Amino acid sequence: MAGKISGRVLLVVDGAAVLVHTLEFLRQARQHGLKVRVFPTASALLFQSITAWAAYSGQPCRDFESLTEEDLQAADVRLAAPASGRLLQLLLQNDQTASCPWLLAPALLPEDKPEEMQQLFAPLLQEHHKLLLPSSDDVSDLGAMGKLSLASPGRCLEAILAELIPQELAGVRVLLTVGPTIEDIDPVRFISNRSTGRMGQALALAAARRGALVTMIHGPLADPVADHPNIRPLAVRSAQEMYDATLAEIGHTQVAILCAAVADFTPNTYAEEKIKKQGAEGMRLLLRRTPDILATIGQQEKRPFLVGFAAESNDLELNARHKLQSKHCDILCANDIREPGCGFAVRTNRITMFFPDGEKEELPMLSKDEAAERICAQIARRWEK
Ligand code: CTP
């Protein structure tokens, strides 16, 4: 879970999709620390009572009919999701409060065309209005009540976070390498490592939420791929594939964060057929070095702002400073893998950031999401635009 974000959200809900959409939205929004006040319309109240909405949101609840100008003024962001066409029209025609954004997520029928909806409402939209239209896979099945197409709870939440989080990296093209690589021995066996990709995925989300356009080149991940409109995931398998994909993208990258646990060695040859043991007591596996992606980029004359990682078991500062220099990084993030709660396959990390000017920032033990936010804050501060 990300660090808590303070923000007051006014949420108008309408129609049958509240059951599948709003409960999940409220769960995610509360996890982020947002205060959401729900104003259900009469049709939403057919599905849940005022008391139930108050319990789900953890905030006082009144019906939409009693919404006042004061309520509208008290919010940092306003969201109507799900919203019928009729509700949208009503909200847009009576909107006197341009002081904060109105995000509008219409509930469409699966056969409706989002572009037509955009055209229909375009004449009514002002600068602080944003239509959140569903993508092709945002279809909610309401059983006997049919199907609805609606921007997912996660997409609505990201749209809100984009309004609340300072867009320090707006439009910056960021490349990330994430997760482990897999080095195949034969069709059955491989060499890999314990990386889950969690630190990298947290960094991808933290950068995307600050407005960066993120290309995430990743090996196999323990969690689902981070879903954000600013993240473009590219799946690879081996160190060589990660190297090729990264070098193909690096020319138009402004900030590169190389967080992947790239295998340092790969089998010399790949056996097309499964290797049989044939009664042998042991076997010899010949390995060769993989290309070092970070070092290769560091040597480029016109290189992006470069962030590297180091997992150390001893002499953290000495080794980290050596890597910072030898791989020409602008920031090197190091952690001590011997410390409990640090490094692979855990959800926390204690990172120290080292900088070429001799400075360092020691972070306390944090969730990987919080650590990612602190690293992105340093990137925004130190990166010369
Ligand atoms: N890295 C890379 N390509 C590789 C190996 C590592 O891009 N083939 C990157 C990692 O993503 C990370 C940093 O380099 O940002 C880690 O540096 P490295 O010197 O490989 O660290 P260790 O593997 O810890 O090295 P050593 O075993 O020498 O300590």
Short mmCIF file of C-alpha atoms and ligand atoms in Angstrom, two decimals:
data_model
loop_
_atom_site.label_atom_id
_atom_site.label_comp_id
_atom_site.label_asym_id
_atom_site.label_seq_id
_atom_site.Cartn_x
_atom_site.Cartn_y
_atom_site.Cartn_z
CA MET A 1 0.00 0.00 0.00
CA ALA A 2 1.20 3.50 -0.87
CA GLY A 3 1.97 6.16 1.70
CA LYS A 4 -1.16 7.92 2.97
CA ILE A 5 -2.38 10.77 0.81
CA SER A 6 -4.57 13.38 2.42
CA GLY A 7 -7.48 14.43 0.25
CA ARG A 8 -11.21 15.01 0.57
CA VAL A 9 -13.25 13.41 -2.16
CA LEU A 10 -16.92 14.13 -2.81
CA LEU A 11 -18.47 11.11 -4.51
CA VAL A 12 -21.89 11.06 -6.19
CA VAL A 13 -23.11 7.56 -7.02
CA ASP A 14 -26.01 6.55 -9.17
CA GLY A 15 -27.67 3.40 -10.48
CA ALA A 16 -27.19 -0.34 -10.30
CA ALA A 17 -23.42 -0.45 -10.84
CA VAL A 18 -22.82 0.91 -7.32
CA LEU A 19 -22.77 -2.63 -5.93
CA VAL A 20 -19.89 -3.82 -8.08
CA HIS A 21 -18.08 -0.51 -8.48
CA THR A 22 -18.45 1.78 -5.47
CA LEU A 23 -17.69 -0.73 -2.74
CA GLU A 24 -14.40 -1.60 -4.41
CA PHE A 25 -13.62 2.06 -5.07
CA LEU A 26 -14.22 2.94 -1.40
CA ARG A 27 -12.01 0.06 -0.25
CA GLN A 28 -9.10 1.22 -2.44
CA ALA A 29 -9.59 4.93 -1.63
CA ARG A 30 -9.62 4.28 2.12
CA GLN A 31 -6.43 2.21 1.81
CA HIS A 32 -4.75 5.32 0.39
CA GLY A 33 -6.01 7.44 3.29
CA LEU A 34 -8.55 9.43 1.25
CA LYS A 35 -11.65 10.79 3.00
CA VAL A 36 -14.60 10.05 0.74
CA ARG A 37 -18.07 11.47 1.40
CA VAL A 38 -20.75 9.61 -0.54
CA PHE A 39 -23.91 11.30 -1.86
CA PRO A 40 -26.12 8.53 -3.26
CA THR A 41 -28.96 9.37 -5.66
CA ALA A 42 -32.42 7.88 -5.13
CA SER A 43 -31.55 5.04 -7.54
CA ALA A 44 -28.33 4.23 -5.61
CA LEU A 45 -30.34 4.16 -2.38
CA LEU A 46 -32.42 1.32 -3.82
CA PHE A 47 -29.28 -0.82 -3.51
CA GLN A 48 -27.72 0.43 -0.24
CA SER A 49 -29.09 2.57 2.58
CA ILE A 50 -27.57 5.83 3.84
CA THR A 51 -26.32 3.93 6.90
CA ALA A 52 -24.60 1.31 4.77
CA TRP A 53 -22.88 3.99 2.65
CA ALA A 54 -21.72 5.75 5.85
CA ALA A 55 -20.28 2.47 7.12
CA TYR A 56 -18.50 1.62 3.85
CA SER A 57 -17.01 5.10 3.51
CA GLY A 58 -16.32 5.69 7.21
CA GLN A 59 -17.72 9.21 6.74
CA PRO A 60 -21.11 10.81 7.34
CA CYS A 61 -23.47 10.30 4.40
CA ARG A 62 -26.44 12.29 3.06
CA ASP A 63 -28.47 11.80 -0.09
CA PHE A 64 -27.72 13.60 -3.34
CA GLU A 65 -30.88 15.70 -3.04
CA SER A 66 -29.41 17.40 0.05
CA LEU A 67 -26.01 18.21 -1.51
CA THR A 68 -25.14 21.87 -0.79
CA GLU A 69 -22.71 24.40 -2.22
CA GLU A 70 -20.81 24.10 1.06
CA ASP A 71 -20.33 20.34 0.52
CA LEU A 72 -19.02 21.04 -2.97
CA GLN A 73 -16.61 23.71 -1.67
CA ALA A 74 -15.28 21.42 1.08
CA ALA A 75 -13.90 18.86 -1.39
CA ASP A 76 -10.46 18.69 -3.04
CA VAL A 77 -11.77 16.50 -5.88
CA ARG A 78 -15.27 15.56 -6.95
CA LEU A 79 -16.17 12.30 -8.63
CA ALA A 80 -19.42 11.03 -10.13
CA ALA A 81 -19.01 7.27 -10.66
CA PRO A 82 -21.10 5.49 -11.76
CA ALA A 83 -23.14 8.28 -13.34
CA SER A 84 -26.14 8.01 -15.66
CA GLY A 85 -26.37 10.40 -18.61
CA ARG A 86 -29.18 12.22 -16.81
CA LEU A 87 -27.06 12.75 -13.67
CA LEU A 88 -24.11 14.01 -15.73
CA GLN A 89 -26.30 16.55 -17.48
CA LEU A 90 -27.68 17.73 -14.14
CA LEU A 91 -24.22 18.08 -12.58
CA LEU A 92 -22.73 19.92 -15.54
CA GLN A 93 -25.61 22.34 -15.94
CA ASN A 94 -25.67 23.33 -12.27
CA ASP A 95 -21.92 23.44 -11.61
CA GLN A 96 -20.99 26.76 -9.97
CA THR A 97 -17.80 25.50 -8.27
CA ALA A 98 -14.81 25.68 -10.58
CA SER A 99 -12.39 25.65 -7.61
CA CYS A 100 -11.73 21.90 -7.82
CA PRO A 101 -11.94 19.20 -10.49
CA TRP A 102 -15.07 17.21 -11.34
CA LEU A 103 -14.27 13.72 -12.62
CA LEU A 104 -17.22 12.19 -14.41
CA ALA A 105 -17.42 8.45 -15.09
CA PRO A 106 -20.52 7.63 -17.13
CA ALA A 107 -21.99 4.13 -16.94
CA LEU A 108 -22.45 3.10 -20.57
CA LEU A 109 -24.00 0.08 -22.22
CA PRO A 110 -21.32 -2.24 -23.64
CA GLU A 111 -22.48 -1.34 -27.18
CA ASP A 112 -22.19 2.45 -26.55
CA LYS A 113 -19.23 4.15 -28.17
CA PRO A 114 -17.12 6.15 -25.65
CA GLU A 115 -16.16 8.64 -28.42
CA GLU A 116 -19.84 9.42 -29.04
CA MET A 117 -20.30 10.10 -25.32
CA GLN A 118 -17.32 12.44 -25.44
CA GLN A 119 -18.85 14.34 -28.38
CA LEU A 120 -22.26 14.47 -26.72
CA PHE A 121 -20.93 16.09 -23.55
CA ALA A 122 -18.12 18.18 -25.09
CA PRO A 123 -20.25 21.38 -25.32
CA LEU A 124 -21.01 21.20 -21.57
CA LEU A 125 -17.45 20.47 -20.35
CA GLN A 126 -15.37 23.23 -18.76
CA GLU A 127 -11.65 23.11 -18.02
CA HIS A 128 -12.08 21.53 -14.60
CA HIS A 129 -14.34 18.75 -15.94
CA LYS A 130 -12.83 15.42 -16.96
CA LEU A 131 -14.76 12.54 -18.51
CA LEU A 132 -13.39 9.16 -17.37
CA LEU A 133 -14.41 6.86 -20.19
CA PRO A 134 -14.22 3.06 -19.96
CA SER A 135 -11.63 1.08 -21.87
CA SER A 136 -12.70 -2.03 -23.78
CA ASP A 137 -12.11 -4.37 -20.79
CA ASP A 138 -14.01 -2.19 -18.26
CA VAL A 139 -17.27 -4.15 -18.49
CA SER A 140 -19.18 -4.93 -15.26
CA ASP A 141 -21.56 -7.88 -15.22
CA LEU A 142 -24.64 -7.06 -13.13
CA GLY A 143 -26.23 -10.47 -13.57
CA ALA A 144 -29.98 -10.20 -14.27
CA MET A 145 -29.61 -6.42 -14.67
CA GLY A 146 -27.33 -6.80 -17.67
CA LYS A 147 -23.86 -5.42 -18.35
CA LEU A 148 -22.40 -1.95 -17.97
CA SER A 149 -19.26 -0.39 -19.28
CA LEU A 150 -17.60 1.92 -16.74
CA ALA A 151 -14.06 3.17 -15.93
CA SER A 152 -12.77 0.67 -13.33
CA PRO A 153 -12.51 1.59 -9.61
CA GLY A 154 -8.71 1.53 -9.99
CA ARG A 155 -8.82 3.95 -12.95
CA CYS A 156 -11.14 6.31 -11.02
CA LEU A 157 -8.74 6.20 -8.08
CA GLU A 158 -5.70 6.93 -10.28
CA ALA A 159 -7.54 9.91 -11.81
CA ILE A 160 -8.13 11.25 -8.30
CA LEU A 161 -4.52 10.66 -7.23
CA ALA A 162 -3.33 12.54 -10.34
CA GLU A 163 -5.29 15.57 -9.09
CA LEU A 164 -3.88 15.32 -5.55
CA ILE A 165 -0.23 14.35 -6.10
CA PRO A 166 2.09 17.12 -7.39
CA GLN A 167 2.93 16.29 -11.02
CA GLU A 168 6.68 16.79 -10.53
CA LEU A 169 7.58 14.39 -13.34
CA ALA A 170 4.81 15.43 -15.77
CA GLY A 171 5.58 14.14 -19.25
CA VAL A 172 9.07 12.86 -18.30
CA ARG A 173 9.95 9.67 -20.18
CA VAL A 174 11.09 7.14 -17.57
CA LEU A 175 12.43 3.65 -18.27
CA LEU A 176 12.46 1.00 -15.55
CA THR A 177 13.91 -2.49 -15.47
CA VAL A 178 12.04 -4.65 -12.96
CA GLY A 179 12.03 -8.13 -11.45
CA PRO A 180 14.27 -11.15 -12.01
CA THR A 181 15.46 -12.57 -15.29
CA ILE A 182 15.25 -16.25 -16.22
CA GLU A 183 18.17 -18.04 -17.80
CA ASP A 184 17.00 -21.27 -19.41
CA ILE A 185 19.13 -24.42 -19.14
CA ASP A 186 16.82 -26.73 -21.07
CA PRO A 187 13.02 -26.79 -21.78
CA VAL A 188 12.36 -27.61 -18.09
CA ARG A 189 15.08 -26.00 -15.98
CA PHE A 190 16.33 -22.48 -15.47
CA ILE A 191 18.49 -20.24 -13.26
CA SER A 192 16.84 -17.25 -11.62
CA ASN A 193 16.74 -15.39 -8.29
CA ARG A 194 14.37 -14.44 -5.48
CA SER A 195 13.36 -11.01 -6.83
CA THR A 196 9.55 -10.43 -6.84
CA GLY A 197 9.62 -7.16 -8.79
CA ARG A 198 7.80 -5.36 -5.94
CA MET A 199 10.32 -2.54 -5.51
CA GLY A 200 10.35 -1.91 -9.27
CA GLN A 201 6.56 -2.03 -9.59
CA ALA A 202 6.25 0.41 -6.68
CA LEU A 203 8.70 2.74 -8.46
CA ALA A 204 6.76 2.47 -11.73
CA LEU A 205 3.53 3.46 -9.96
CA ALA A 206 5.14 6.25 -7.94
CA ALA A 207 6.66 7.78 -11.11
CA ALA A 208 3.43 7.34 -13.11
CA ARG A 209 1.45 9.01 -10.34
CA ARG A 210 3.79 12.01 -10.55
CA GLY A 211 2.94 12.31 -14.24
CA ALA A 212 5.90 10.39 -15.77
CA LEU A 213 5.39 8.28 -18.91
CA VAL A 214 6.84 4.97 -17.78
CA THR A 215 8.15 2.09 -19.89
CA MET A 216 8.49 -0.88 -17.55
CA ILE A 217 10.70 -3.67 -18.93
CA HIS A 218 10.09 -6.60 -16.63
CA GLY A 219 10.87 -10.24 -16.03
CA PRO A 220 8.32 -12.59 -14.41
CA LEU A 221 6.58 -10.80 -11.51
CA ALA A 222 5.06 -12.09 -8.27
CA ASP A 223 2.14 -9.60 -8.46
CA PRO A 224 -0.11 -8.53 -11.35
CA VAL A 225 1.48 -5.92 -13.63
CA ALA A 226 0.88 -2.38 -12.25
CA ASP A 227 -2.21 -0.99 -13.98
CA HIS A 228 -1.92 2.74 -14.71
CA PRO A 229 -2.59 4.65 -17.92
CA ASN A 230 0.97 6.09 -17.76
CA ILE A 231 2.66 2.67 -17.51
CA ARG A 232 3.59 0.72 -20.64
CA PRO A 233 4.74 -2.78 -19.60
CA LEU A 234 7.12 -4.79 -21.82
CA ALA A 235 7.61 -8.41 -20.73
CA VAL A 236 10.99 -10.09 -21.26
CA ARG A 237 12.57 -13.29 -19.97
CA SER A 238 16.36 -13.42 -20.10
CA ALA A 239 19.10 -10.91 -19.28
CA GLN A 240 19.89 -10.68 -23.00
CA GLU A 241 16.23 -9.91 -23.83
CA MET A 242 16.14 -7.26 -21.09
CA TYR A 243 19.36 -5.75 -22.44
CA ASP A 244 18.03 -5.67 -26.04
CA ALA A 245 14.66 -4.17 -25.01
CA THR A 246 16.33 -1.53 -22.81
CA LEU A 247 18.85 -0.44 -25.44
CA ALA A 248 16.06 -0.21 -28.03
CA GLU A 249 14.21 2.26 -25.75
CA ILE A 250 17.07 4.18 -24.15
CA GLY A 251 17.46 6.75 -26.96
CA HIS A 252 14.23 8.51 -26.03
CA THR A 253 14.50 7.99 -22.26
CA GLN A 254 15.10 10.95 -19.91
CA VAL A 255 15.35 9.02 -16.63
CA ALA A 256 16.41 5.33 -16.39
CA ILE A 257 15.84 3.44 -13.13
CA LEU A 258 17.54 0.06 -13.28
CA CYS A 259 16.02 -1.92 -10.50
CA ALA A 260 15.95 -5.43 -12.02
CA ALA A 261 17.82 -8.30 -10.41
CA VAL A 262 19.50 -9.27 -13.66
CA ALA A 263 21.18 -12.67 -13.65
CA ASP A 264 24.94 -12.11 -13.82
CA PHE A 265 25.57 -15.48 -15.49
CA THR A 266 23.67 -17.57 -18.04
CA PRO A 267 24.27 -21.15 -19.28
CA ASN A 268 26.87 -21.30 -22.01
CA THR A 269 24.56 -23.31 -24.21
CA TYR A 270 20.85 -24.05 -24.15
CA ALA A 271 19.94 -27.74 -24.43
CA GLU A 272 17.04 -28.06 -26.90
CA GLU A 273 16.06 -31.36 -25.29
CA LYS A 274 15.64 -32.07 -21.60
CA ILE A 275 18.97 -33.07 -20.07
CA LYS A 276 18.80 -36.67 -18.78
CA LYS A 277 20.57 -37.68 -15.62
CA GLN A 278 21.56 -41.08 -17.08
CA GLY A 279 22.75 -42.38 -13.74
CA ALA A 280 25.27 -39.51 -13.29
CA GLU A 281 26.17 -38.51 -9.73
CA GLY A 282 26.65 -34.87 -10.71
CA MET A 283 26.90 -32.51 -13.64
CA ARG A 284 28.94 -29.50 -14.66
CA LEU A 285 27.07 -26.44 -15.91
CA LEU A 286 29.19 -23.92 -17.81
CA LEU A 287 28.09 -20.33 -17.37
CA ARG A 288 29.08 -17.10 -19.11
CA ARG A 289 28.58 -13.45 -18.11
CA THR A 290 25.46 -11.61 -19.21
CA PRO A 291 25.72 -8.04 -20.53
CA ASP A 292 25.61 -5.40 -17.76
CA ILE A 293 22.72 -3.11 -18.74
CA LEU A 294 23.45 -0.39 -16.17
CA ALA A 295 27.17 -0.24 -16.98
CA THR A 296 26.44 -0.11 -20.73
CA ILE A 297 24.08 2.86 -20.35
CA GLY A 298 26.48 4.54 -17.91
CA GLN A 299 29.18 4.51 -20.59
CA GLN A 300 27.02 6.20 -23.22
CA GLU A 301 28.04 9.75 -24.03
CA LYS A 302 24.47 11.06 -24.06
CA ARG A 303 22.97 9.07 -21.24
CA PRO A 304 19.74 9.66 -19.33
CA PHE A 305 19.63 10.53 -15.61
CA LEU A 306 20.65 7.17 -14.20
CA VAL A 307 19.44 5.44 -11.03
CA GLY A 308 21.05 2.14 -10.06
CA PHE A 309 20.51 -0.35 -7.24
CA ALA A 310 22.87 -2.41 -5.13
CA ALA A 311 22.05 -5.27 -2.78
CA GLU A 312 25.00 -5.62 -0.42
CA SER A 313 25.83 -8.00 2.41
CA ASN A 314 28.91 -6.14 3.73
CA ASP A 315 30.64 -2.74 3.54
CA LEU A 316 27.45 -1.15 2.23
CA GLU A 317 28.73 2.42 1.86
CA LEU A 318 32.08 1.43 0.36
CA ASN A 319 30.54 -0.94 -2.21
CA ALA A 320 27.67 1.42 -3.00
CA ARG A 321 29.97 4.41 -3.58
CA HIS A 322 32.18 2.25 -5.83
CA LYS A 323 29.15 1.16 -7.90
CA LEU A 324 27.85 4.75 -8.08
CA GLN A 325 31.15 5.84 -9.59
CA SER A 326 32.03 2.84 -11.74
CA LYS A 327 28.54 2.64 -13.31
CA HIS A 328 28.22 6.47 -13.67
CA CYS A 329 24.95 6.69 -11.75
CA ASP A 330 23.28 9.92 -10.60
CA ILE A 331 21.66 8.09 -7.69
CA LEU A 332 22.60 4.70 -6.27
CA CYS A 333 20.04 3.04 -3.97
CA ALA A 334 21.65 0.45 -1.69
CA ASN A 335 20.30 -1.89 0.94
CA ASP A 336 21.82 -4.45 3.29
CA ILE A 337 20.33 -7.83 2.39
CA ARG A 338 21.34 -9.31 5.77
CA GLU A 339 19.05 -6.97 7.69
CA PRO A 340 15.64 -8.54 8.49
CA GLY A 341 12.81 -6.87 6.49
CA CYS A 342 15.19 -5.77 3.74
CA GLY A 343 15.54 -6.78 0.13
CA PHE A 344 14.09 -9.82 -1.61
CA ALA A 345 10.61 -11.30 -1.11
CA VAL A 346 9.56 -8.90 1.69
CA ARG A 347 7.29 -5.88 1.46
CA THR A 348 9.63 -3.48 3.27
CA ASN A 349 13.10 -2.12 2.63
CA ARG A 350 15.65 0.19 4.24
CA ILE A 351 17.41 2.04 1.47
CA THR A 352 20.23 4.55 1.52
CA MET A 353 20.58 6.78 -1.52
CA PHE A 354 24.11 7.84 -2.50
CA PHE A 355 24.81 10.82 -4.78
CA PRO A 356 27.89 11.84 -6.81
CA ASP A 357 28.32 15.06 -4.78
CA GLY A 358 29.21 12.90 -1.76
CA GLU A 359 25.82 13.40 -0.11
CA LYS A 360 23.58 10.55 0.98
CA GLU A 361 20.00 10.14 2.23
CA GLU A 362 19.34 7.34 4.68
CA LEU A 363 15.70 6.26 4.58
CA PRO A 364 14.19 4.47 7.56
CA MET A 365 12.59 1.01 7.21
CA LEU A 366 9.59 1.73 4.95
CA SER A 367 7.07 -0.14 2.85
CA LYS A 368 8.42 -0.51 -0.70
CA ASP A 369 5.68 1.89 -1.89
CA GLU A 370 6.81 4.57 0.55
CA ALA A 371 10.48 4.00 -0.30
CA ALA A 372 9.56 4.37 -4.01
CA GLU A 373 7.90 7.71 -3.30
CA ARG A 374 11.02 9.00 -1.50
CA ILE A 375 13.25 7.87 -4.39
CA CYS A 376 10.98 9.60 -6.93
CA ALA A 377 11.04 12.77 -4.83
CA GLN A 378 14.88 12.74 -5.01
CA ILE A 379 14.76 12.12 -8.79
CA ALA A 380 12.39 15.07 -9.24
CA ARG A 381 14.69 17.23 -7.11
CA ARG A 382 18.01 16.25 -8.72
CA TRP A 383 17.06 15.68 -12.33
CA GLU A 384 17.91 18.73 -14.42
CA LYS A 385 15.07 19.29 -16.83
N1 CTP B 1 22.50 -4.62 -13.45
C1 CTP B 1 22.25 -4.56 -14.81
N2 CTP B 1 22.65 -5.58 -15.62
C2 CTP B 1 23.29 -6.66 -15.14
C3 CTP B 1 23.56 -6.73 -13.76
C4 CTP B 1 23.16 -5.69 -12.94
O1 CTP B 1 21.65 -3.59 -15.25
N3 CTP B 1 23.66 -7.63 -15.95
C5 CTP B 1 22.08 -3.49 -12.61
C6 CTP B 1 21.02 -3.83 -11.61
O2 CTP B 1 19.72 -3.61 -12.16
C7 CTP B 1 21.31 -2.87 -10.47
C8 CTP B 1 22.83 -2.82 -10.50
O3 CTP B 1 23.20 -3.12 -11.82
O4 CTP B 1 20.85 -1.57 -10.72
C9 CTP B 1 23.47 -3.81 -9.59
O5 CTP B 1 24.82 -3.75 -9.82
P1 CTP B 1 25.77 -5.02 -9.73
O6 CTP B 1 27.16 -4.50 -9.79
O7 CTP B 1 25.39 -6.06 -10.71
O8 CTP B 1 25.39 -5.48 -8.34
P2 CTP B 1 25.60 -6.88 -7.82
O9 CTP B 1 24.89 -7.90 -8.65
O10 CTP B 1 25.27 -6.77 -6.40
O11 CTP B 1 27.17 -6.98 -8.15
P3 CTP B 1 28.24 -7.71 -7.33
O12 CTP B 1 27.81 -9.10 -7.32
O13 CTP B 1 29.47 -7.42 -8.11
O14 CTP B 1 28.22 -7.02 -5.98
#
